[in-house]
Tab-separated table of C-alpha atoms and ligand atoms in Angstrom:
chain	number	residue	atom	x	y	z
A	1	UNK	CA	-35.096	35.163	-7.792
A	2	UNK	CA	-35.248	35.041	-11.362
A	3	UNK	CA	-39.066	35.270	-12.995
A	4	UNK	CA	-40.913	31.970	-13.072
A	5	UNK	CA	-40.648	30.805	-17.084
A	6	UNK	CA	-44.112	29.875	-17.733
A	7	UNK	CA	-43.562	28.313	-21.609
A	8	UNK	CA	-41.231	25.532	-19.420
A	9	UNK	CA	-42.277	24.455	-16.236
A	10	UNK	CA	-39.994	22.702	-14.034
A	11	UNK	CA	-40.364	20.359	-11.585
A	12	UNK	CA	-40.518	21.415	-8.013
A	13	UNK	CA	-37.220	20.306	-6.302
A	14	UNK	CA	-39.346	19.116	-3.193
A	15	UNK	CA	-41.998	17.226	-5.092
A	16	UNK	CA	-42.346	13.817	-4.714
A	17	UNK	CA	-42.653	12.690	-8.330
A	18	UNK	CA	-39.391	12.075	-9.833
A	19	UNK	CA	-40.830	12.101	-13.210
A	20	UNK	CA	-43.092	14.605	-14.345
A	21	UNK	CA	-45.850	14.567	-17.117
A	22	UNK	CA	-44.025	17.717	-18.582
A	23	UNK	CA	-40.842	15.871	-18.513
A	24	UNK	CA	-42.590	12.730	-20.445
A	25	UNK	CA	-43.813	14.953	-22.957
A	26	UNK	CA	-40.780	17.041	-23.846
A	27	UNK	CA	-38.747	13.470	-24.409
A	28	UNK	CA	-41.787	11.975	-26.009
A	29	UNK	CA	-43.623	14.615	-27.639
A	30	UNK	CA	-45.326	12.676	-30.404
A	31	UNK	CA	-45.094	9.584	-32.487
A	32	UNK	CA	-42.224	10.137	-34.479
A	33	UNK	CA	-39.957	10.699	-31.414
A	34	UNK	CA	-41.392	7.360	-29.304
A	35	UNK	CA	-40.535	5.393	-33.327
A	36	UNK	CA	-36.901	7.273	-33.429
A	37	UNK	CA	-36.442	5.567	-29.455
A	38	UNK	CA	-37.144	2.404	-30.103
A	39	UNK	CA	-35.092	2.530	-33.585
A	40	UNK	CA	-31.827	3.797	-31.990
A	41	UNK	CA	-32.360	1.512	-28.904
A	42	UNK	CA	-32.980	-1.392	-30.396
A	43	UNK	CA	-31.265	-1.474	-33.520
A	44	UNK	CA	-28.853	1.704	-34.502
A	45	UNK	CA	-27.233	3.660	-31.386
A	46	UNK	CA	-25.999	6.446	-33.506
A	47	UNK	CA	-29.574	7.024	-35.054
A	48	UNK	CA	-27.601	5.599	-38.732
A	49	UNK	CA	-25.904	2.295	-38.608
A	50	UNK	CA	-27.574	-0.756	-38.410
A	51	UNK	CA	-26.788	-4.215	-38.680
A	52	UNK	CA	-28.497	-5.580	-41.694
A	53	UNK	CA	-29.853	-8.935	-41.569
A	54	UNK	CA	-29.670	-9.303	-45.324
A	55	UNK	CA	-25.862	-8.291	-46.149
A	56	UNK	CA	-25.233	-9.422	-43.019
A	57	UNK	CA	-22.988	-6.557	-41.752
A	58	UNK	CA	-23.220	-3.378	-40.614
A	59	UNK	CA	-24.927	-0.722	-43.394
A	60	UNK	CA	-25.855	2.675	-43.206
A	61	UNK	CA	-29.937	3.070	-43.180
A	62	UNK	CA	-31.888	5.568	-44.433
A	63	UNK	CA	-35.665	6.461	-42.592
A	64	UNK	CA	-38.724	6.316	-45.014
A	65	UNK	CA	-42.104	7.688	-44.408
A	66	UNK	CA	-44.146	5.468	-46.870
A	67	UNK	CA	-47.467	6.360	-48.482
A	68	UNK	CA	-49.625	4.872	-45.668
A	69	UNK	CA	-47.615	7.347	-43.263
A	70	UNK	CA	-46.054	3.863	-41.627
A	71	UNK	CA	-42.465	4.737	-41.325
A	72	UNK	CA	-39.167	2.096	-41.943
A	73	UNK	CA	-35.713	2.504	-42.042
A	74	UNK	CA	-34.144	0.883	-45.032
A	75	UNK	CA	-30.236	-0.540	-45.969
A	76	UNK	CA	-28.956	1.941	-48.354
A	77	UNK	CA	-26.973	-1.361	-49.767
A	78	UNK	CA	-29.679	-4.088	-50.514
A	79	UNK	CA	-33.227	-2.060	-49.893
A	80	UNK	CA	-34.022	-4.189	-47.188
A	81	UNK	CA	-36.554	-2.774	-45.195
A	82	UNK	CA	-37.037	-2.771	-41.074
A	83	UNK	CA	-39.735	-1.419	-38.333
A	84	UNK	CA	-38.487	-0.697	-35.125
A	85	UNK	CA	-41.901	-2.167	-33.951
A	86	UNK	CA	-41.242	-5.868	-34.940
A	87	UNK	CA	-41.481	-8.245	-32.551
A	88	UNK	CA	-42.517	-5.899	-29.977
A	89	UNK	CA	-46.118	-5.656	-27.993
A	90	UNK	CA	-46.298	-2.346	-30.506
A	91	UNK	CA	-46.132	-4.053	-33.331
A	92	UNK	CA	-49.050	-3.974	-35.772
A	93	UNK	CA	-50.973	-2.419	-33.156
A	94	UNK	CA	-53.065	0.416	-34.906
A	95	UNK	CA	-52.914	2.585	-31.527
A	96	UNK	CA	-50.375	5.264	-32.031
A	97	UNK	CA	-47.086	4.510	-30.349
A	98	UNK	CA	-47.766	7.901	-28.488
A	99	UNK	CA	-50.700	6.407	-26.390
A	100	UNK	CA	-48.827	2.666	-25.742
A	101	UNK	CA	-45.735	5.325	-23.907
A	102	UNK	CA	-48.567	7.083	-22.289
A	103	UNK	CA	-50.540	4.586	-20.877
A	104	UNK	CA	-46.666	3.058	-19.547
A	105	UNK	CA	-46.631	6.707	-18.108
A	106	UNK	CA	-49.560	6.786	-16.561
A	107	UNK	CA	-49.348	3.078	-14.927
A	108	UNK	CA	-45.885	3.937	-13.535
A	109	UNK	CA	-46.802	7.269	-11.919
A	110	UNK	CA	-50.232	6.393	-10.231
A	111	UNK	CA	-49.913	4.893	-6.813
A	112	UNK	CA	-52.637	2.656	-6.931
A	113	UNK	CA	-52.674	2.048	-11.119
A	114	UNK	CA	-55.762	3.119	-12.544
A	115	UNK	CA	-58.403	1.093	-14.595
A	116	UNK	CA	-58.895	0.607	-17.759
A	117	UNK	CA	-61.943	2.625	-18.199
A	118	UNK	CA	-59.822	5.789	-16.764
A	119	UNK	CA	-57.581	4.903	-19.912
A	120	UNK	CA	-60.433	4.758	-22.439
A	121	UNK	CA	-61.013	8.384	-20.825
A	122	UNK	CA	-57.326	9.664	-20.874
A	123	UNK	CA	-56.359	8.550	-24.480
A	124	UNK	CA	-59.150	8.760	-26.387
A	125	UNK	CA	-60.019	4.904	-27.401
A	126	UNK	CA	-62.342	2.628	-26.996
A	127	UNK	CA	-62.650	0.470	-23.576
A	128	UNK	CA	-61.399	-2.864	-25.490
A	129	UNK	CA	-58.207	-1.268	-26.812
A	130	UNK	CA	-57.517	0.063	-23.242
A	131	UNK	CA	-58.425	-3.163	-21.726
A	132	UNK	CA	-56.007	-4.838	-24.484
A	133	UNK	CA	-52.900	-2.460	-23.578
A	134	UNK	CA	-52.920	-3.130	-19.737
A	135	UNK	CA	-53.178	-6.830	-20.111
A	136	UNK	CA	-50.296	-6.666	-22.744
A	137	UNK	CA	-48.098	-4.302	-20.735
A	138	UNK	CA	-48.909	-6.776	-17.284
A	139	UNK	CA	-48.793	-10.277	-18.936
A	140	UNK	CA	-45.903	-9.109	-21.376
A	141	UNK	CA	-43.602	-6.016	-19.349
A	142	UNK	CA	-43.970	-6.778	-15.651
A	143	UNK	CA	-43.504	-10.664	-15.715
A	144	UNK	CA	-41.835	-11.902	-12.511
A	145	UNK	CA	-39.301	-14.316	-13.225
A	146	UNK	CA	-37.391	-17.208	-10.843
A	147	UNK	CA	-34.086	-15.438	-12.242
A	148	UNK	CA	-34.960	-12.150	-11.197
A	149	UNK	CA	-32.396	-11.236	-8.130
A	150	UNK	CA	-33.284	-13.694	-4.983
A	151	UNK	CA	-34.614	-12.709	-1.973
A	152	UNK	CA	-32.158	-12.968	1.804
A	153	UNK	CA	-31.795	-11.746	4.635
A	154	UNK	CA	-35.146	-11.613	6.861
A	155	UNK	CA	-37.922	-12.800	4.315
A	156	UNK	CA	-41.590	-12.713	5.511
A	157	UNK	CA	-44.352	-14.670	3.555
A	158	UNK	CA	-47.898	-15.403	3.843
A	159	UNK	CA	-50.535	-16.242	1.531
A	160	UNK	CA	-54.114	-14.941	1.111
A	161	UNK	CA	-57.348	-14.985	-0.662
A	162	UNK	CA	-58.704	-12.785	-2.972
A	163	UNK	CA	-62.702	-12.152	-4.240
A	164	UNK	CA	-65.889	-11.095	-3.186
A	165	UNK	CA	-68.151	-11.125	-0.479
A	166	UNK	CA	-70.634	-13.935	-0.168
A	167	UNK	CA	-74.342	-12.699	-1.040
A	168	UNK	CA	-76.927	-11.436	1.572
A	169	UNK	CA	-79.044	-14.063	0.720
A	170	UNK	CA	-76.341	-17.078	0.578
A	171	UNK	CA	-75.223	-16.065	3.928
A	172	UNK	CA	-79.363	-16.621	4.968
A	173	UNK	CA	-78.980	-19.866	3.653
A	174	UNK	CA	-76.036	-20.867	5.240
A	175	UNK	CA	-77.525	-19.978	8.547
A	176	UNK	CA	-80.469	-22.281	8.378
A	177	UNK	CA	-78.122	-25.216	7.774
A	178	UNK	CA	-76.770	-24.787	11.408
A	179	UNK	CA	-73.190	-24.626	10.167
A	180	UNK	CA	-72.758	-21.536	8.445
A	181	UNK	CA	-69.001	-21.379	9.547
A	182	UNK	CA	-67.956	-24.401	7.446
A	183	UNK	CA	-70.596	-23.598	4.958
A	184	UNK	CA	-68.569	-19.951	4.713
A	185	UNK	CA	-65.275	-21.565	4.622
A	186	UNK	CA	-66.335	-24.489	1.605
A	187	UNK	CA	-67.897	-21.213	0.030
A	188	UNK	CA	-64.446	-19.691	-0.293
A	189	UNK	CA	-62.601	-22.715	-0.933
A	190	UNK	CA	-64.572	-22.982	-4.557
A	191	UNK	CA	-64.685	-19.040	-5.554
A	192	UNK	CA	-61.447	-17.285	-3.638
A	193	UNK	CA	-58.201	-17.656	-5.422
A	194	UNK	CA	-55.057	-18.304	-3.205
A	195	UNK	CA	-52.294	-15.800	-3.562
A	196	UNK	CA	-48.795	-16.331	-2.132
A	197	UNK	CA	-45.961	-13.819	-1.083
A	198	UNK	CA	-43.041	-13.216	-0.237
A	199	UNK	CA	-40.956	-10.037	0.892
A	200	UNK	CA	-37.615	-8.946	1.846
A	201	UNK	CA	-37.290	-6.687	4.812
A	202	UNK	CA	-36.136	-3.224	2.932
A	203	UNK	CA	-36.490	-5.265	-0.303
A	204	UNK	CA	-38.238	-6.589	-3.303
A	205	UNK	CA	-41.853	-8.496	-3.162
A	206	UNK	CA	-42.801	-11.722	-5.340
A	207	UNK	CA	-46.260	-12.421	-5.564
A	208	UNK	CA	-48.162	-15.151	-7.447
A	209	UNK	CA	-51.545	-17.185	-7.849
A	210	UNK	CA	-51.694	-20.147	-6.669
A	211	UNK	CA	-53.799	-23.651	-7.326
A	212	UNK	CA	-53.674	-24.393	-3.811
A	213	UNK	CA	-51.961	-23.273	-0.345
A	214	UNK	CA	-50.387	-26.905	0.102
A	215	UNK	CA	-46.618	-27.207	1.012
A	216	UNK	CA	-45.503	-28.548	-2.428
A	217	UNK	CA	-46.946	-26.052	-4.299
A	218	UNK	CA	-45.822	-22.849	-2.026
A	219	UNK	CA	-42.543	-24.733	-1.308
A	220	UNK	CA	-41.704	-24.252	-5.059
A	221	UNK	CA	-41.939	-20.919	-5.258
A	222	UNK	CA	-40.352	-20.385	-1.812
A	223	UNK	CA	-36.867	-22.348	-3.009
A	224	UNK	CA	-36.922	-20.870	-6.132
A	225	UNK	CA	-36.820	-17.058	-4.951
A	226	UNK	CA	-34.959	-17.364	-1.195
A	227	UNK	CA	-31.448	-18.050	-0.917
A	228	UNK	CA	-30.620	-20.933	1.799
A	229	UNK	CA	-29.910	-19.661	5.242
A	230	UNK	CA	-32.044	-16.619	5.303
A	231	UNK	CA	-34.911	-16.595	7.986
A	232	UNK	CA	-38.466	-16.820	7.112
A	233	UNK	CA	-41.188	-15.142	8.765
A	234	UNK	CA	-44.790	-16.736	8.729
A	235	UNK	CA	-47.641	-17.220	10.826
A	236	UNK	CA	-48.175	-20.770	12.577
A	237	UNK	CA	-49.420	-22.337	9.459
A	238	UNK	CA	-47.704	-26.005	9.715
A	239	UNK	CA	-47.278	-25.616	5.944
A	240	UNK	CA	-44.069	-23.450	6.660
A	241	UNK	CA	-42.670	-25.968	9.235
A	242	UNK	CA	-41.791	-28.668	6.206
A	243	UNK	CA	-40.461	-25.838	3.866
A	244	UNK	CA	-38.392	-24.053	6.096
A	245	UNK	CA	-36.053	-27.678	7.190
A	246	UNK	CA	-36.134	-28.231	3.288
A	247	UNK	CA	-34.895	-24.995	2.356
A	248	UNK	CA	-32.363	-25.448	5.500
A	249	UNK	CA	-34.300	-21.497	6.418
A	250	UNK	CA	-33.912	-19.999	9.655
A	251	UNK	CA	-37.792	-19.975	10.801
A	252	UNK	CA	-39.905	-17.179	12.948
A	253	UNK	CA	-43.386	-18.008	13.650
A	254	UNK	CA	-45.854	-15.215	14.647
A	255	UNK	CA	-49.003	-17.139	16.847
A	256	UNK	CA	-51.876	-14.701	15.337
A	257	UNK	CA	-53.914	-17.292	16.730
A	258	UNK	CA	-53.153	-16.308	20.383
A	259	UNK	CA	-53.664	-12.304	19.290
A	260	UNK	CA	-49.903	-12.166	19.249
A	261	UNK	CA	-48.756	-10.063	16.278
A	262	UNK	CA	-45.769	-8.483	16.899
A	263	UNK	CA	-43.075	-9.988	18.820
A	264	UNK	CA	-39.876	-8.400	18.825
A	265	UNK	CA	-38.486	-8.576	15.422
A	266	UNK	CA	-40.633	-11.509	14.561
A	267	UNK	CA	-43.838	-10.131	12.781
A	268	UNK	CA	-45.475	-10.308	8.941
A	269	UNK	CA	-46.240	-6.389	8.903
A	270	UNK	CA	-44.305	-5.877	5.731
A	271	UNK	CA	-45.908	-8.655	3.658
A	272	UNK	CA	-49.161	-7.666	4.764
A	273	UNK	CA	-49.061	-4.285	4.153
A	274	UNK	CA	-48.167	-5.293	0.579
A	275	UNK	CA	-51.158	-7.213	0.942
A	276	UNK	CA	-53.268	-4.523	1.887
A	277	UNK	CA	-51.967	-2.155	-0.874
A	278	UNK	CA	-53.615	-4.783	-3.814
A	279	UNK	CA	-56.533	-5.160	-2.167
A	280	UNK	CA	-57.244	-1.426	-2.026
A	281	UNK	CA	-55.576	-0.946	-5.201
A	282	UNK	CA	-58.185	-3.487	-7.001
A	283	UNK	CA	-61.006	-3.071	-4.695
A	284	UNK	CA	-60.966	0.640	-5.470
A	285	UNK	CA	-59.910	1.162	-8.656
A	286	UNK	CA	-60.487	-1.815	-10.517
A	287	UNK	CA	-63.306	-3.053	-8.246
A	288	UNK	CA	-63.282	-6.618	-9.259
A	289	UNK	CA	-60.975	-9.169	-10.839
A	290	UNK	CA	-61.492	-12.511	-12.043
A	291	UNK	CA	-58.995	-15.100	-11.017
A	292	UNK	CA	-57.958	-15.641	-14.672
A	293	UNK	CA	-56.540	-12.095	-14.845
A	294	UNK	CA	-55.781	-11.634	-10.977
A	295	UNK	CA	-51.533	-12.928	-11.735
A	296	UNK	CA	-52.062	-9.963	-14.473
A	297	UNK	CA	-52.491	-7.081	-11.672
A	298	UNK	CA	-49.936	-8.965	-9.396
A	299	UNK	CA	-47.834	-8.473	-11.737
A	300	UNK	CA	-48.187	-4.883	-11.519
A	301	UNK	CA	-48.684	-4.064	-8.537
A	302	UNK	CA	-45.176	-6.127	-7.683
A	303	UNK	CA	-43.416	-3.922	-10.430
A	304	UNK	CA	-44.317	-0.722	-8.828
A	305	UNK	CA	-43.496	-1.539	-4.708
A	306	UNK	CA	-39.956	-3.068	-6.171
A	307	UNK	CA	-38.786	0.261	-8.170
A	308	UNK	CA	-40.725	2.647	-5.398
A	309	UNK	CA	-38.708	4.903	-4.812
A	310	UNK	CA	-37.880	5.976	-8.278
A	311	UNK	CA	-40.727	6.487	-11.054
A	312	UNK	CA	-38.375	8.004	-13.630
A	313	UNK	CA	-36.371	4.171	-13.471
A	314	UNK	CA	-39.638	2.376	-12.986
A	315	UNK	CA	-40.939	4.308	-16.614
A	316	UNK	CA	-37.115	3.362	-18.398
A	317	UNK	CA	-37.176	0.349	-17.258
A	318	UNK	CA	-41.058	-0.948	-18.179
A	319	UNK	CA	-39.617	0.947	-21.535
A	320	UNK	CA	-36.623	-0.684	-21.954
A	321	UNK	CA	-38.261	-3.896	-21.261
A	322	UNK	CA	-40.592	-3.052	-24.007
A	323	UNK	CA	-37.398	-2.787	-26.288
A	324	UNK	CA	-35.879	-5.853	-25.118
A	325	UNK	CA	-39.188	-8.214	-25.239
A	326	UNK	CA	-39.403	-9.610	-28.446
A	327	UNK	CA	-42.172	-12.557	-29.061
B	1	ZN	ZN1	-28.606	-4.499	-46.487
C-alpha cells in the first residue's frame, strides 16, 4: 500500500459524504476562483468569449481587477464592462463570494441544516449578515415550484401544525374554565401554522404553509403537484374524500382514529417521517420559527430529502441555480 499523502487528503471510498470539505476547497479555494465560475458559467464557456450586449455579438473579453479590487470582464471592442455577479443573490453583496459558496456548502452537507448563529461562528460575520444569506439562499435557491417534476405512483399526504407549547400558566387557566380541551384546540387554531405535504413513495416531497387545512385550499396544491390516477394516502380526514373524486385519485385511508396505523400497504409512514425530520431539524437547531419565515426552512429542508442521496449534486445544483436565478 502506497504511503498515505498527507499534503492531499482523499476521501475515504466508504464514507458517506459524497462531497468533502477538502474537495470544496480545492475547486473553490478563494474568491477569485468562485468569480471565474460564475463568469464562465454564466456568460463565457471558454473563460474568453462573451456575448456583448453592446455590439451585440460575440467579442473577446478581457478580466480587469479595478482599483477598489472589484473585478469585471470588459469587450475588448466597445469597453463595455460586465460582473458576473449581476442579477444574482451575490450581487452587491459586500460578503466575499467565498463565504456565500461556503455557507451553500455547509447547508447542503449538514443533515439537519444548521442555524444561523453557527454561520456567524463558521464565517466570521456578524449574526444579521448570516441571518440575511440563509433567508436569501431559502426564499431565492430552494423555491418549490408547481412545474417542478409531478408526483405518481403511491402519493401519501397529510398536513400538520407547527409552534410552541402553550404556557404553564395558560394551561392553569384553561383548566379552571372546565373546558380546557377546546380551550387547547382554539389556542392552536390562532398561534399554530398549518403545513401541508405531500410525498412520493421512493420519491420527491412538496411541502408548503398553508392559510387553512380546508379542501379548497389543500386541493390546490394537491392537483397542481399529482398526476391523475395515482393513489393517495391520507388519514380519515373527510377533507381528502372531495379531493381525491376531483382529482379522479385512487384513495387509501389509514383510521388513526381506531389505533390503526399500518394496514398492509396503506399507511402515511413516509410523509410523517418527513414530518418528523423538520420538526427535529427546527426544534433543535433553529429552536423556534415564526410562521412568516416557517415556508423559508420548508423550503430547505424539501431541497435536501429530494437530492438525498447525493450532496455533491445537491451543492451543483443549489450552485447552478444560483447562476441561473437572475432578479
Ligand atoms: Zn462590446
Amino acid at each position: 500500500m502506497p504511503p498515505v499523502d498527507r499534503n492531499a487528503p482523499r476521501r475515504a471510498g466508504s464514507s458517506e459524504s459524497s462531497w468533502s470539505l477538502m474537495e470544496f476547497l480545492r475547486d473553490f479555494p478563494d474568491d477569485a476562483a468562485c468569480l471565474d465560475w460564475l463568469w464562465h458559467t454564466r456568460y463565457a464557456l471558454d473563460g474568453e468569449h462573451a456575448l456583448c450586449p453592446k455590439c451585440e455579438q460575440e467579442r473577446p473579453f478581457r478580466k480587469y481587477v479595478m482599483v477598489n479590487r472589484n473585478t469585471s470582464w470588459t469587450c475588448t471592442a466597445c469597453g463595455h464592462h460586465m460582473h458576473p455577479t449581476a442579477g444574482t443573490i451575490f450581487h452587491k453583496s459586500s460578503t466575499s463570494l467565498h463565504l456565500w459558496f461556503d455557507a451553500m456548502y455547509l447547508m447542503v452537507s449538514t443533515r439537519c441544516g444548521i442555524s444561523a448563529k453557527q454561520l456567524e461562528r463558521e464565517l466570521g460575520v456578524t449574526y444579521k449578515t448570516a441571518w440575511r444569506m440563509f433567508h436569501l439562499i431559502r426564499n431565492e435557491l430552494m423555491t418549490q415550484d408547481d412545474d417542478d417534476e409531478p408526483l405518481s405512483g403511491d402519493v401519501e399526504m397529510d398536513e400538520m401544525f407547527m409552534g410552541g407549547k402553550p404556557r404553564a400558566a395558560d394551561r392553569a387557566a384553561w383548566v379552571k374554565t372546565g373546558n380546557a380541551r377546546s380551550a387547547a384546540r382554539k389556542w392552536a387554531d390562532k398561534t399554530k401554522t398549518p403545513v401541508f405535504g405531500m410525498v412520493q413513495r421512493g420519491g420527491k416531497v412538496s411541502a408548503y404553509v398553508v392559510p387553512s387545512t380546508q379542501g379548497p385550499t389543500l386541493g390546490r396544491h394537491v392537483e397542481a403537484r399529482v398526476l391523475p390516477k395515482s393513489t393517495i394516502y391520507t388519514d380519515e380526514a373527510p377533507t381528502y374524500v372531495g379531493i381525491a373524486r376531483r382529482g379522479r385519485y385512487d384513495h387509501k385511508r389509514i383510521h388513526h382514529a381506531e389505533r390503526v396505523y399500518v394496514e398492509g400497504n396503506v399507511h402515511t409512514n413516509t410523509i410523517e417521517g418527513f414530518w418528523s425530520l423538520v420538526k427535529r431539524g427546527i426544534g433543535g437547531t433553529h429552536h423556534a420559527v415564526s410562521a412568516k419565515f416557517l415556508q423559508g426552512y420548508l423550503n430547505e429542508y424539501v431541497w435536501r430529502y429530494n437530492r438525498r442521496d447525493d450532496e455533491r449534486a445537491m451543492f451543483w445544483s443549489l450552485l447552478l441555480r444560483a447562476a441561473a436565478t437572475v432578479s
